[in-house]
Amino acid sequence: MTATDRQATGATWLRRNRQVVAPVLFLLPGLLFFLVYVLLPVAQSVQISFFRWDGLGEPDYVGLANYRELAGDRAFEVSVINNVKWLLLYLLAIPGGLFIALFLNQTVTGIRLYKSLFFFPFVISQVVVGLVFTWFYDPTFGLLNAILGAVGLGPVNVLGDPALATYGIIVAGLWPQVAYCMILYLTGLNAVDPEQVEAARLDGAKGWRMLWYVILPQLRPATFIAFVVTIIGALRSFDLISVMTNGGPFGSTRVLSFYMFEKALGEYGFRMGYGAAIAVVLFLIMLVFIAYFLWSMWRQERGA
Amino acid sequence: MKTAWTTTAALALLAALPATAQDESLSGTLTIFSDMSNPAPRAVMEDMAARFDEMHPDLEVELTIIEREAYKTQIRNFLTANPPDVANWYAANRMRPYIEAGLFEDVSDLWAEPEIAENLASTKSALTVDDKQWGVPYTYYQWGVFYRADIYEEHGLEEPADWEGLKSNCQTLLDAGTKCFAIGTKFLWTAGGWFDYINMRTNGYDFHMQLTNGQVPWTDERVRTTFANWRELIDMGAFIDNHQSYSWQEALPFMVNGDAAAYLMGNFAVAPMREAGLTDDQLGFYQFPLIDPDLPMAEDAPTDTFHIPSGAENKEAARAFLRFVVSPENQTLINGGDALGQLPVNAASEVDEDKFLEEGFEMLSANAPGGIAQFFDRDAPAEMASVAMEGFQEFMVFPDNLDDILGRLEQARQRIY
């Protein structure tokens, strides 16, 4: 075989397999990063969760001891319950966003300005949102108590009361999240087919029935994305808690991500194994949703 | 060869002349990692490094200042991966994990030098673990009750000498619609200060140390007595409402506006109080009053320190720097009112003319025979401290939960120690 022959076969091999090689090459960087920054750390976290390690000395293998300790840890229980509260109540952002979007989806002078104003809370940092709400709730100087006082209701210390604090933070979190869902629905509403609306109107549909049977089915893709980002947002809640209550009063507003941070990386923490065990539990909870999202996306793709 | 040596020596001597006599000639670089990132401490640290650099012409001092909170997590990385020659940290149990991991150098030899042994005796125990010393202190400050002297005077109150006095003062204030104590427990540790004092006054320094070292169960009857005493104040309504929502700084306005008459705090609270407009005539200081008259008074006085990482490259220069830090002249200089505004650790140095520093120095040197504690979160291991301080905060809001809280702390104690 001569050199030119070999070159020719090489070129034909590439040409023949172009359909396979091109996507692989394009995917390669993404896959590599996914492997190094997502899959390997997940595996490593699982591994660390079987050890007792302060991040300095030699790790001690302790088997399932960290998980057994979690089972009897009340702070962990509180964190899981709070995560559930976040998941459920955060979903209110979806109908909230939908109704604001419906309200803003009209042509009035200056509507762009109103839309941007409604979108504003999503643009500003979560830390700022947290601070604004902390001042709003402030038991002594806060606006909330000034308003309550004006209508004759007693002062309430939202963030200082273990029964109310988590709800107080969720409300703060809903403010930007509603804005996010609103923008998703506003784009979705642009894609609603005016002919279908016209047809429905001729058939006498209006108000709720119009919304439920004609508009909402067409907004399905937007609803799906809103659902995904809201669930992920709820499970990632961390900055608001850190800014508004720092997990307190006496640990009543912790969620799993915050508790993991406290145990593994906080000032009094450095129990890497225990923190990793909490992270693994959080990962398993997330996995349920991730599996559901992947499954429904796969189903949609197959349907299409 | 000989000429070269003499020249170097002569140069060193020449450079050392204006400063204090330094006969050793150090060379290479000295890297310092510091957590003194607030404006005033930062200036002090930069000045110290510059002066040390000037004293040693062949030595290059490289100073890196890291934000104080970030430093607490970064120290773990740099001690193992990239150790400097000198690093800041805190005394007592806070340094234990690094000692156990072999990351701090044993500097007992420095403490054996008469200059240090004699003048730094008061803080030696705070730097001692396993009968060895692991660093040197550079500053410390007293805790105690800072109060509004003008409000006390208005109601005809005196500085209380005992627990009954404290409570009767408090009742008078409450009847006049003023809270007795400001406190902000959002970040928990402020409640640790109250526990330290009530426990040391109720059960003594030795018991307090046994408790923070995990040798006494939290369900012990004596611990309950401490909490019972604390509860007397809580039930009176002595503390400001909603303290769980405030940081210690956010609770300051209560004191400044006269809604609360006193604040149990470290001396670092004086500066913001003065900045907020309180004059030295309006502010007073007293030692936390005794509860059990048979117990000698013990105090909290947290000590900040310098250490040599065991992986340091220029340990000779590092030791010289530590000697320089604790020298009487430097101590007088860096703890002055225009610098750190705290107490010098060297007995031969002078305390700045500041009424709170003078009172604090007097109190710690003459009126704390029971012993000097570091502070709850430095005396107890980190994990115990975090669980316990959270319990203290809960107790201050819901004192009825005490049994539950103590049970939880006891469970934590059995696991941690």
XYZ file of C-alpha atoms in Angstrom:
721
model
C 0.000 0.000 0.000
C 1.387 3.403 -0.919
C 1.141 6.517 1.131
C -1.466 8.060 -1.114
C -3.612 4.935 -0.829
C -3.535 5.123 2.934
C -4.450 8.785 2.834
C -7.355 8.012 0.559
C -8.744 5.277 2.820
C -8.323 7.620 5.791
C -10.319 10.291 4.043
C -13.014 7.838 3.001
C -13.294 6.480 6.524
C -13.894 9.992 7.768
C -16.263 10.697 4.933
C -18.137 7.471 5.467
C -18.578 8.081 9.177
C -19.191 11.791 9.008
C -22.714 11.374 10.355
C -21.327 9.788 13.526
C -18.079 11.676 13.954
C -19.460 15.200 13.683
C -21.997 14.942 16.524
C -19.487 13.100 18.689
C -16.945 15.864 18.201
C -19.512 18.511 19.004
C -20.693 16.671 22.086
C -17.228 15.853 23.354
C -16.443 19.096 25.216
C -19.883 19.100 26.838
C -19.621 15.456 27.835
C -16.148 15.980 29.192
C -17.235 18.868 31.382
C -20.317 16.972 32.478
C -18.133 14.052 33.474
C -15.517 16.116 35.322
C -17.769 18.676 36.974
C -20.970 16.713 37.561
C -20.606 12.954 37.474
C -17.246 12.616 39.202
C -18.171 14.998 42.075
C -21.421 13.073 42.567
C -19.479 9.824 42.821
C -16.944 11.473 45.106
C -19.661 12.850 47.405
C -21.145 9.398 47.729
C -17.728 8.043 48.563
C -16.953 10.749 51.160
C -20.309 10.131 52.824
C -18.982 6.779 54.062
C -16.100 8.442 55.879
C -15.573 10.585 58.920
C -13.297 13.375 57.762
C -12.587 16.903 58.951
C -10.958 17.927 55.688
C -7.491 17.945 57.264
C -6.398 14.564 58.575
C -6.852 11.085 57.220
C -10.478 10.087 56.543
C -11.814 7.186 58.659
C -14.088 4.698 57.001
C -17.309 4.525 59.054
C -19.659 2.685 56.705
C -23.231 3.824 57.019
C -22.706 5.584 60.363
C -23.310 9.047 58.853
C -26.638 7.918 57.434
C -27.650 6.283 60.718
C -26.872 9.555 62.474
C -28.988 11.417 59.922
C -31.939 9.180 60.739
C -31.919 10.383 64.353
C -30.946 13.982 63.661
C -33.769 16.392 64.337
C -32.138 19.241 62.466
C -32.062 16.999 59.401
C -35.744 16.165 59.848
C -36.594 19.867 60.063
C -34.572 20.497 56.906
C -36.418 17.801 54.945
C -39.820 19.099 56.079
C -38.803 22.619 55.096
C -37.669 21.382 51.698
C -41.135 19.887 51.187
C -42.749 23.190 52.197
C -40.533 24.981 49.696
C -41.389 22.521 46.938
C -45.132 22.810 47.448
C -45.458 26.530 48.094
C -42.943 27.578 45.495
C -45.239 26.092 42.865
C -47.595 29.019 43.554
C -45.212 30.998 41.386
C -46.640 29.234 38.306
C -50.291 30.378 38.584
C -49.030 33.714 39.927
C -46.837 34.226 36.908
C -49.603 33.082 34.568
C -52.125 35.609 35.855
C -49.712 38.502 35.756
C -48.741 37.477 32.219
C -52.404 37.359 31.154
C -52.934 40.735 32.729
C -49.928 42.272 30.989
C -50.594 40.649 27.631
C -52.373 43.639 26.135
C -51.464 46.611 24.040
C -51.604 49.731 26.136
C -49.194 52.647 25.948
C -46.170 51.982 28.114
C -46.849 48.250 28.497
C -43.184 47.527 27.898
C -42.339 49.628 30.931
C -44.875 47.764 33.091
C -43.537 44.443 31.885
C -39.986 45.436 32.789
C -41.117 46.635 36.199
C -42.811 43.314 36.871
C -39.716 41.496 35.649
C -37.434 43.614 37.814
C -37.323 41.391 40.940
C -35.906 38.549 38.874
C -33.074 40.725 37.632
C -31.851 41.883 41.029
C -29.687 39.657 43.195
C -31.306 37.212 45.606
C -29.225 38.781 48.353
C -30.897 42.133 47.703
C -34.317 40.480 47.678
C -33.459 38.881 51.024
C -32.343 42.165 52.539
C -35.412 44.048 51.299
C -37.720 41.462 52.828
C -35.732 41.353 56.064
C -36.342 45.075 56.456
C -39.943 44.679 55.420
C -40.465 42.067 58.151
C -38.376 43.869 60.787
C -40.354 43.569 64.043
C -39.506 47.071 65.254
C -39.083 49.307 62.215
C -40.519 47.192 59.409
C -43.174 48.243 56.960
C -45.220 45.086 57.505
C -45.778 45.863 61.168
C -46.493 49.489 60.372
C -49.269 48.346 58.030
C -50.578 45.758 60.493
C -50.487 48.346 63.228
C -52.513 50.788 61.117
C -55.362 48.290 60.843
C -55.109 47.428 64.517
C -53.316 44.088 64.297
C -50.568 43.211 66.742
C -46.919 43.246 65.825
C -45.650 40.003 64.358
C -42.004 38.954 64.127
C -42.190 36.831 60.997
C -38.531 35.840 60.792
C -38.158 35.415 64.544
C -41.041 33.010 64.964
C -40.089 29.400 64.181
C -43.657 28.706 63.035
C -43.674 31.536 60.472
C -40.066 32.084 59.454
C -39.902 29.528 56.636
C -43.134 30.836 55.109
C -41.761 34.354 55.361
C -38.695 33.363 53.359
C -40.763 31.463 50.779
C -42.870 34.584 50.183
C -39.656 36.513 49.596
C -38.528 33.794 47.194
C -41.831 33.862 45.333
C -41.385 37.508 44.419
C -38.587 36.919 41.859
C -39.861 33.458 40.942
C -43.308 34.803 39.932
C -41.532 37.298 37.698
C -39.590 34.489 36.095
C -42.714 32.431 35.408
C -44.434 35.561 34.098
C -41.755 36.124 31.469
C -41.992 32.477 30.418
C -45.764 32.797 29.981
C -45.485 36.131 28.181
C -43.318 34.495 25.527
C -45.700 31.556 25.486
C -48.692 33.847 24.956
C -47.017 35.322 21.875
C -47.160 31.889 20.326
C -50.875 31.364 21.030
C -52.682 30.940 17.711
C -55.063 33.934 17.239
C -57.198 31.910 14.826
C -57.970 29.332 17.474
C -58.912 32.079 19.899
C -61.100 33.628 17.238
C -62.761 30.285 16.548
C -63.366 29.665 20.229
C -64.851 33.106 20.575
C -67.284 32.374 17.724
C -68.270 29.223 19.582
C -69.140 31.425 22.579
C -66.160 30.564 24.819
C -64.964 33.280 27.153
C -63.464 33.900 30.578
C -62.407 30.806 32.500
C -63.570 28.331 29.892
C -61.545 30.103 27.216
C -58.496 30.077 29.478
C -58.851 26.437 30.517
C -59.767 24.809 27.203
C -58.120 27.040 24.618
C -55.255 29.067 26.031
C -53.756 26.743 28.626
C -53.335 23.713 26.329
C -51.364 25.921 23.965
C -49.180 27.116 26.863
C -48.133 23.591 27.778
C -44.475 23.971 26.812
C -44.243 27.175 28.876
C -45.913 25.472 31.831
C -43.469 22.605 31.626
C -40.441 24.902 31.680
C -41.957 26.993 34.484
C -42.483 23.798 36.473
C -38.906 22.667 35.924
C -37.273 25.959 36.891
C -39.550 26.364 39.905
C -38.809 22.905 41.271
C -35.101 23.406 40.761
C -35.335 26.872 42.312
C -37.107 25.444 45.366
C -34.492 22.760 45.907
C -31.649 25.205 45.441
C -32.983 27.740 47.955
C -29.966 28.804 49.916
C -29.049 32.451 49.506
C -32.339 33.800 50.855
C -32.103 31.618 53.953
C -28.508 32.575 54.502
C -29.283 36.283 54.209
C -32.621 36.437 56.003
C -32.305 34.100 58.978
C -28.997 32.276 58.687
C -30.970 29.076 59.286
C -32.472 30.379 62.541
C -34.306 30.971 64.804
C -32.685 27.892 66.338
C -32.394 26.092 63.062
C -36.078 26.228 62.146
C -35.565 27.575 58.603
C -32.808 25.246 57.460
C -33.225 23.309 54.253
C -31.011 20.452 53.120
C -28.661 22.570 51.032
C -28.159 25.032 53.873
C -27.677 22.281 56.464
C -25.155 20.569 54.232
C -23.218 23.804 53.901
C -23.297 24.390 57.665
C -22.083 20.909 58.491
C -19.413 20.664 55.829
C -18.167 24.182 55.204
C -19.618 26.505 57.865
C -17.646 28.157 60.625
C -18.399 25.416 63.150
C -18.677 22.579 60.659
C -16.010 20.696 58.762
C -17.686 17.327 59.060
C -17.145 16.519 55.414
C -18.563 12.995 55.618
C -21.753 14.080 57.310
C -22.184 16.989 54.925
C -21.670 14.643 51.985
C -24.337 12.301 53.363
C -26.811 15.200 53.463
C -25.826 16.130 49.916
C -26.451 12.560 48.781
C -29.955 12.627 50.256
C -30.639 15.951 48.532
C -29.320 14.460 45.308
C -31.676 11.485 45.614
C -34.642 13.826 46.083
C -33.556 15.809 43.052
C -33.081 12.590 41.109
C -36.810 11.846 41.433
C -37.615 15.106 39.665
C -34.775 14.836 37.188
C -35.976 11.356 36.210
C -39.513 12.669 35.776
C -38.363 15.594 33.614
C -36.190 13.394 31.447
C -38.971 10.880 31.059
C -41.540 13.476 30.030
C -39.115 15.146 27.630
C -38.314 11.770 26.069
C -42.021 11.089 25.721
C -42.579 14.458 24.036
C -39.714 13.903 21.622
C -41.081 10.497 20.696
C -44.542 11.961 20.226
C -43.186 14.665 17.941
C 34.990 35.584 52.626
C 35.685 37.188 55.928
C 35.331 40.682 54.533
C 32.000 39.804 52.981
C 30.719 38.555 56.287
C 31.868 41.632 58.131
C 30.219 43.876 55.582
C 26.905 42.086 55.926
C 27.140 42.252 59.681
C 28.008 45.906 59.548
C 25.128 46.622 57.219
C 22.732 44.733 59.442
C 24.000 46.610 62.431
C 23.632 49.885 60.640
C 20.075 49.146 59.650
C 19.207 47.950 63.123
C 20.559 51.045 64.812
C 17.510 53.319 64.555
C 15.142 50.525 65.590
C 15.612 48.257 68.553
C 18.877 46.382 68.566
C 18.503 43.274 66.437
C 21.664 41.256 66.314
C 20.438 38.411 64.131
C 20.477 38.949 60.404
C 17.573 37.274 58.695
C 17.302 36.692 54.998
C 14.931 35.311 52.408
C 11.230 36.027 52.427
C 8.769 35.925 55.275
C 5.201 35.309 54.124
C 2.418 36.313 56.492
C -1.254 35.437 56.021
C -3.487 37.589 58.156
C -7.217 37.814 58.863
C -6.983 41.391 60.180
C -9.144 42.719 57.365
C -11.266 45.360 59.111
C -9.939 48.877 58.469
C -8.213 49.553 61.796
C -6.668 46.074 62.261
C -5.589 46.106 58.629
C -3.628 49.308 59.112
C -2.042 47.819 62.246
C -1.013 44.651 60.454
C 0.412 46.515 57.467
C 2.347 48.792 59.756
C 3.723 45.857 61.767
C 4.887 44.110 58.613
C 6.496 47.291 57.321
C 8.344 47.949 60.565
C 9.608 44.373 60.734
C 10.712 44.620 57.116
C 12.652 47.771 57.889
C 14.439 46.149 60.793
C 15.698 43.341 58.588
C 17.131 44.696 55.354
C 17.933 41.260 53.917
C 14.485 39.951 54.613
C 11.513 40.564 52.411
C 8.168 40.533 54.189
C 5.209 39.478 52.061
C 1.879 40.186 53.672
C -1.440 38.805 52.439
C -4.592 39.991 54.158
C -7.661 37.812 53.735
C -11.206 38.796 54.662
C -11.835 37.709 58.246
C -14.789 35.370 57.637
C -13.326 33.874 54.452
C -10.082 33.277 56.318
C -11.828 30.832 58.632
C -12.375 28.404 55.760
C -9.295 29.251 53.727
C -6.887 28.526 56.546
C -7.637 24.826 56.135
C -6.538 24.896 52.528
C -3.467 27.019 52.784
C -2.088 25.275 55.867
C -1.984 22.012 53.960
C -1.341 23.174 50.413
C 0.648 26.368 50.577
C 1.665 27.219 54.147
C 2.887 30.754 54.873
C 5.576 31.367 57.499
C 3.205 33.097 59.913
C -0.598 32.882 60.151
C -3.279 34.434 62.350
C -5.707 32.329 64.353
C -7.437 32.069 67.732
C -6.395 30.526 71.026
C -7.698 27.545 73.022
C -9.846 24.848 71.420
C -10.139 26.770 68.167
C -6.522 25.859 67.365
C -6.778 22.243 68.489
C -7.817 20.692 65.141
C -4.708 22.159 63.479
C -2.464 20.998 66.301
C -3.876 17.500 66.118
C -3.411 17.451 62.351
C 0.213 18.489 62.902
C -0.177 21.754 61.019
C 1.009 24.192 63.703
C 4.622 24.353 64.870
C 5.408 23.778 68.527
C 6.838 27.085 69.748
C 7.449 26.087 73.380
C 11.056 27.197 72.887
C 9.876 30.796 72.484
C 7.848 30.545 75.654
C 10.938 29.251 77.483
C 12.782 32.514 76.749
C 12.631 34.630 79.909
C 11.472 37.724 78.033
C 8.290 35.935 76.970
C 7.886 33.544 79.898
C 7.779 36.389 82.413
C 5.765 38.953 80.543
C 3.173 36.776 78.842
C 2.320 34.485 81.742
C -1.337 35.595 81.838
C -2.179 34.199 78.395
C 0.079 31.139 78.497
C -2.708 28.725 79.376
C -4.767 29.851 76.367
C -1.922 28.946 74.002
C -1.134 25.650 75.713
C -2.365 22.291 74.454
C -0.782 19.056 75.722
C 1.702 21.041 77.833
C 3.190 22.715 74.760
C 2.676 26.174 73.344
C 1.580 26.546 69.750
C 1.656 30.260 69.025
C 1.761 33.717 70.591
C -1.075 36.118 71.386
C -1.062 39.651 70.014
C -4.163 41.159 71.536
C -7.051 40.398 73.796
C -10.054 42.246 75.136
C -12.306 42.109 78.139
C -15.980 41.226 78.234
C -18.343 42.847 80.643
C -21.443 44.959 80.973
C -21.401 48.258 79.095
C -24.211 50.466 80.346
C -25.801 53.854 79.872
C -24.519 55.727 82.874
C -26.962 58.597 82.228
C -29.981 56.283 82.322
C -28.712 54.578 85.475
C -28.240 57.968 87.087
C -31.690 59.154 86.063
C -33.235 56.217 87.952
C -30.779 56.471 90.827
C -29.133 53.127 90.081
C -25.645 51.970 91.006
C -23.396 49.440 89.321
C -24.639 46.149 90.800
C -22.301 44.179 93.036
C -24.287 40.968 93.058
C -27.096 39.109 91.329
C -29.797 40.607 93.570
C -28.508 44.062 92.753
C -28.578 43.296 89.053
C -32.175 42.081 89.263
C -33.436 44.975 91.367
C -31.766 47.457 88.994
C -33.442 45.648 86.177
C -36.858 45.774 87.831
C -36.555 49.532 88.296
C -35.671 49.962 84.649
C -38.490 47.708 83.485
C -40.993 49.612 85.598
C -39.819 52.754 83.812
C -40.356 51.098 80.448
C -36.701 50.499 79.609
C -35.296 47.061 78.830
C -32.339 46.049 80.958
C -30.191 44.434 78.277
C -29.761 44.748 74.551
C -28.723 41.575 72.743
C -28.948 40.269 69.181
C -28.832 36.493 68.934
C -29.289 36.005 65.186
C -25.738 34.704 64.897
C -26.022 32.792 68.184
C -22.646 33.512 69.785
C -23.881 36.503 71.781
C -26.055 34.117 73.795
C -22.872 32.126 74.464
C -21.495 35.158 76.321
C -24.471 35.178 78.677
C -24.144 31.477 79.295
C -20.396 31.817 79.986
C -20.940 34.487 82.606
C -23.947 33.027 84.377
C -22.338 29.584 84.448
C -18.965 30.858 85.670
C -20.677 32.906 88.394
C -23.026 30.078 89.384
C -20.659 27.121 89.208
C -17.187 28.581 88.869
C -14.451 28.596 86.271
C -13.334 24.993 86.799
C -16.811 23.621 86.311
C -17.257 25.775 83.222
C -14.062 24.368 81.741
C -15.095 20.802 82.567
C -18.406 21.423 80.854
C -16.859 22.913 77.711
C -14.363 20.036 77.684
C -17.204 17.544 77.732
C -16.471 16.093 81.167
C -19.845 16.991 82.692
C -23.228 15.996 81.270
C -25.445 18.850 80.140
C -28.288 17.345 82.144
C -26.298 17.895 85.347
C -28.193 19.605 88.177
C -25.575 22.383 88.308
C -26.150 23.226 84.658
C -29.847 23.458 85.422
C -29.119 25.927 88.213
C -27.301 28.107 85.690
C -30.287 28.043 83.390
C -32.648 28.709 86.313
C -30.676 31.867 87.114
C -30.733 32.904 83.473
C -34.454 32.265 83.371
C -35.064 34.728 86.193
C -33.916 37.472 83.843
C -35.822 36.076 80.880
C -39.056 35.845 82.858
C -38.646 39.426 84.009
C -38.440 40.480 80.373
C -34.947 41.815 80.898
C -33.796 41.306 77.305
C -35.075 43.221 74.304
C -37.887 41.532 72.369
C -37.228 39.766 69.078
C -33.512 39.525 69.750
C -33.425 36.380 67.612
C -33.905 38.579 64.546
C -30.939 40.865 65.144
C -27.203 40.684 64.836
C -25.263 42.281 67.682
C -24.764 45.404 65.571
C -28.470 45.626 64.772
C -29.211 45.513 68.509
C -26.961 48.497 69.198
C -29.612 51.136 68.347
C -31.712 49.916 71.302
C -28.893 50.897 73.606
C -28.072 54.100 71.719
C -31.717 55.233 71.709
C -32.121 54.407 75.371
C -34.643 51.587 74.863
C -32.221 49.277 76.603
C -29.854 50.303 79.350
C -26.957 47.854 79.122
C -25.186 45.397 76.865
C -23.061 42.396 77.837
C -20.338 42.504 75.179
C -16.689 42.534 74.354
C -14.749 45.780 74.338
C -15.093 45.936 70.541
C -18.648 47.231 71.066
C -17.321 50.522 72.458
C -16.163 51.874 69.096
C -19.554 51.592 67.326
C -21.320 52.975 70.429
C -19.059 56.023 70.370
C -19.556 56.393 66.638
C -23.299 56.332 67.198
C -22.926 59.413 69.366
C -22.644 58.129 72.945
C -20.067 60.054 74.925
C -17.792 58.579 77.568
C -19.948 60.317 80.192
C -22.986 58.433 78.982
C -21.229 55.075 78.884
C -20.072 53.032 81.809
C -18.582 49.606 82.339
C -18.890 47.085 85.129
C -17.722 43.567 85.761
C -20.470 40.981 85.556
C -21.665 40.774 89.170
C -21.148 37.732 91.367
C -23.890 35.202 91.921
C -22.316 32.722 94.331
C -20.203 34.835 96.730
C -17.907 31.863 97.464
C -16.714 31.589 93.893
C -13.739 33.615 92.669
C -14.572 35.860 89.716
C -13.587 34.519 86.311
C -13.749 36.417 83.036
C -14.030 35.923 79.302
C -11.149 37.522 77.448
C -10.785 36.144 73.913
C -7.220 36.143 72.650
C -6.163 36.514 69.010
C -2.943 34.854 68.005
C -0.090 34.315 65.561
C 1.151 30.838 64.676
C 3.898 29.252 62.613
C 2.553 26.564 60.278
C 4.654 23.398 60.490
C 5.180 23.575 56.733
C 6.683 27.085 56.958
C 9.909 27.619 55.014
C 11.482 30.455 56.932
C 10.890 29.395 60.520
C 13.807 31.377 61.847
C 12.354 34.615 60.541
C 8.895 33.538 61.678
C 10.153 33.078 65.237
C 11.782 36.496 65.091
C 8.500 37.976 63.918
C 6.601 36.357 66.797
C 9.154 37.764 69.245
C 8.707 41.166 67.627
C 4.890 40.961 67.853
C 4.868 40.330 71.584
C 7.673 42.776 72.457
C 6.522 45.417 74.947
C 7.059 48.364 72.569
C 5.131 46.770 69.744
C 2.354 45.685 72.092
C 1.936 49.215 73.415
C 1.867 50.528 69.882
C -0.574 48.110 68.227
C -3.081 48.000 71.086
C -3.305 51.774 71.456
C -6.597 53.601 71.155
C -5.719 54.824 67.653
C -4.793 51.278 66.543
C -6.583 48.133 67.752
C -7.913 49.755 70.904
C -7.551 46.571 72.921
C -5.403 45.140 75.654
C -1.678 44.408 75.234
C -0.645 40.857 76.117
C 2.748 41.875 77.446
C 2.749 42.829 81.113
C 5.607 45.287 80.493
C 3.671 47.337 77.959
C 1.377 50.240 78.611
C -2.389 50.309 78.308
C -3.654 53.251 76.323
C -5.443 56.027 78.169
C -8.990 54.925 77.533
C -11.377 54.434 80.401
C -12.718 51.117 79.145
C -9.276 49.693 78.392
C -8.012 50.811 81.770
C -11.004 49.345 83.587
C -10.733 46.153 81.591
C -7.017 45.800 82.230
C -7.554 46.453 85.924
C -10.352 43.887 86.050
C -8.430 41.166 84.260
C -5.177 41.652 86.121
C -6.528 42.243 89.618
C -10.082 41.027 89.793
C -10.250 37.754 87.904
C -8.630 35.286 90.281
C -10.907 32.487 89.114
C -9.350 32.279 85.704
C -9.649 33.644 82.186
C -11.827 31.862 79.681
C -11.588 32.371 75.937
C -15.278 32.439 75.038
C -17.813 29.676 74.622
C -17.151 28.991 70.957
C -13.395 28.892 71.517
C -13.418 26.850 74.728
C -15.837 24.221 73.469
C -15.125 22.245 70.300
C -16.692 23.854 67.228
C -19.441 21.318 66.779
C -20.512 21.350 70.420
C -20.437 25.151 70.359
C -22.771 25.386 67.381
C -25.328 22.940 68.798
C -25.156 24.498 72.256
C -25.422 28.130 71.144
C -28.447 27.269 69.062
C -29.925 25.759 72.231
C -29.129 28.930 74.198
C -30.974 31.019 71.626
C -33.990 28.726 71.777
C -33.909 28.871 75.577
C -33.920 32.670 75.512
C -37.075 32.634 73.379
C -38.818 29.543 74.747
C -37.455 28.888 78.239
C -40.009 26.115 78.719
C -38.160 23.969 76.168
C -35.215 23.602 78.538
C -35.521 19.842 79.138
C -35.671 19.153 75.461
C -32.710 21.440 74.760
C -30.535 19.925 77.472
C -31.391 16.420 76.260
C -30.259 17.385 72.786
C -27.030 18.942 74.046
C -26.272 15.868 76.121
C -26.811 13.650 73.094
C -24.436 15.849 71.111
C -21.861 15.762 73.911
C -21.812 11.980 73.972
C -21.261 11.852 70.242
C -18.671 14.632 69.951
C -16.145 14.031 72.718
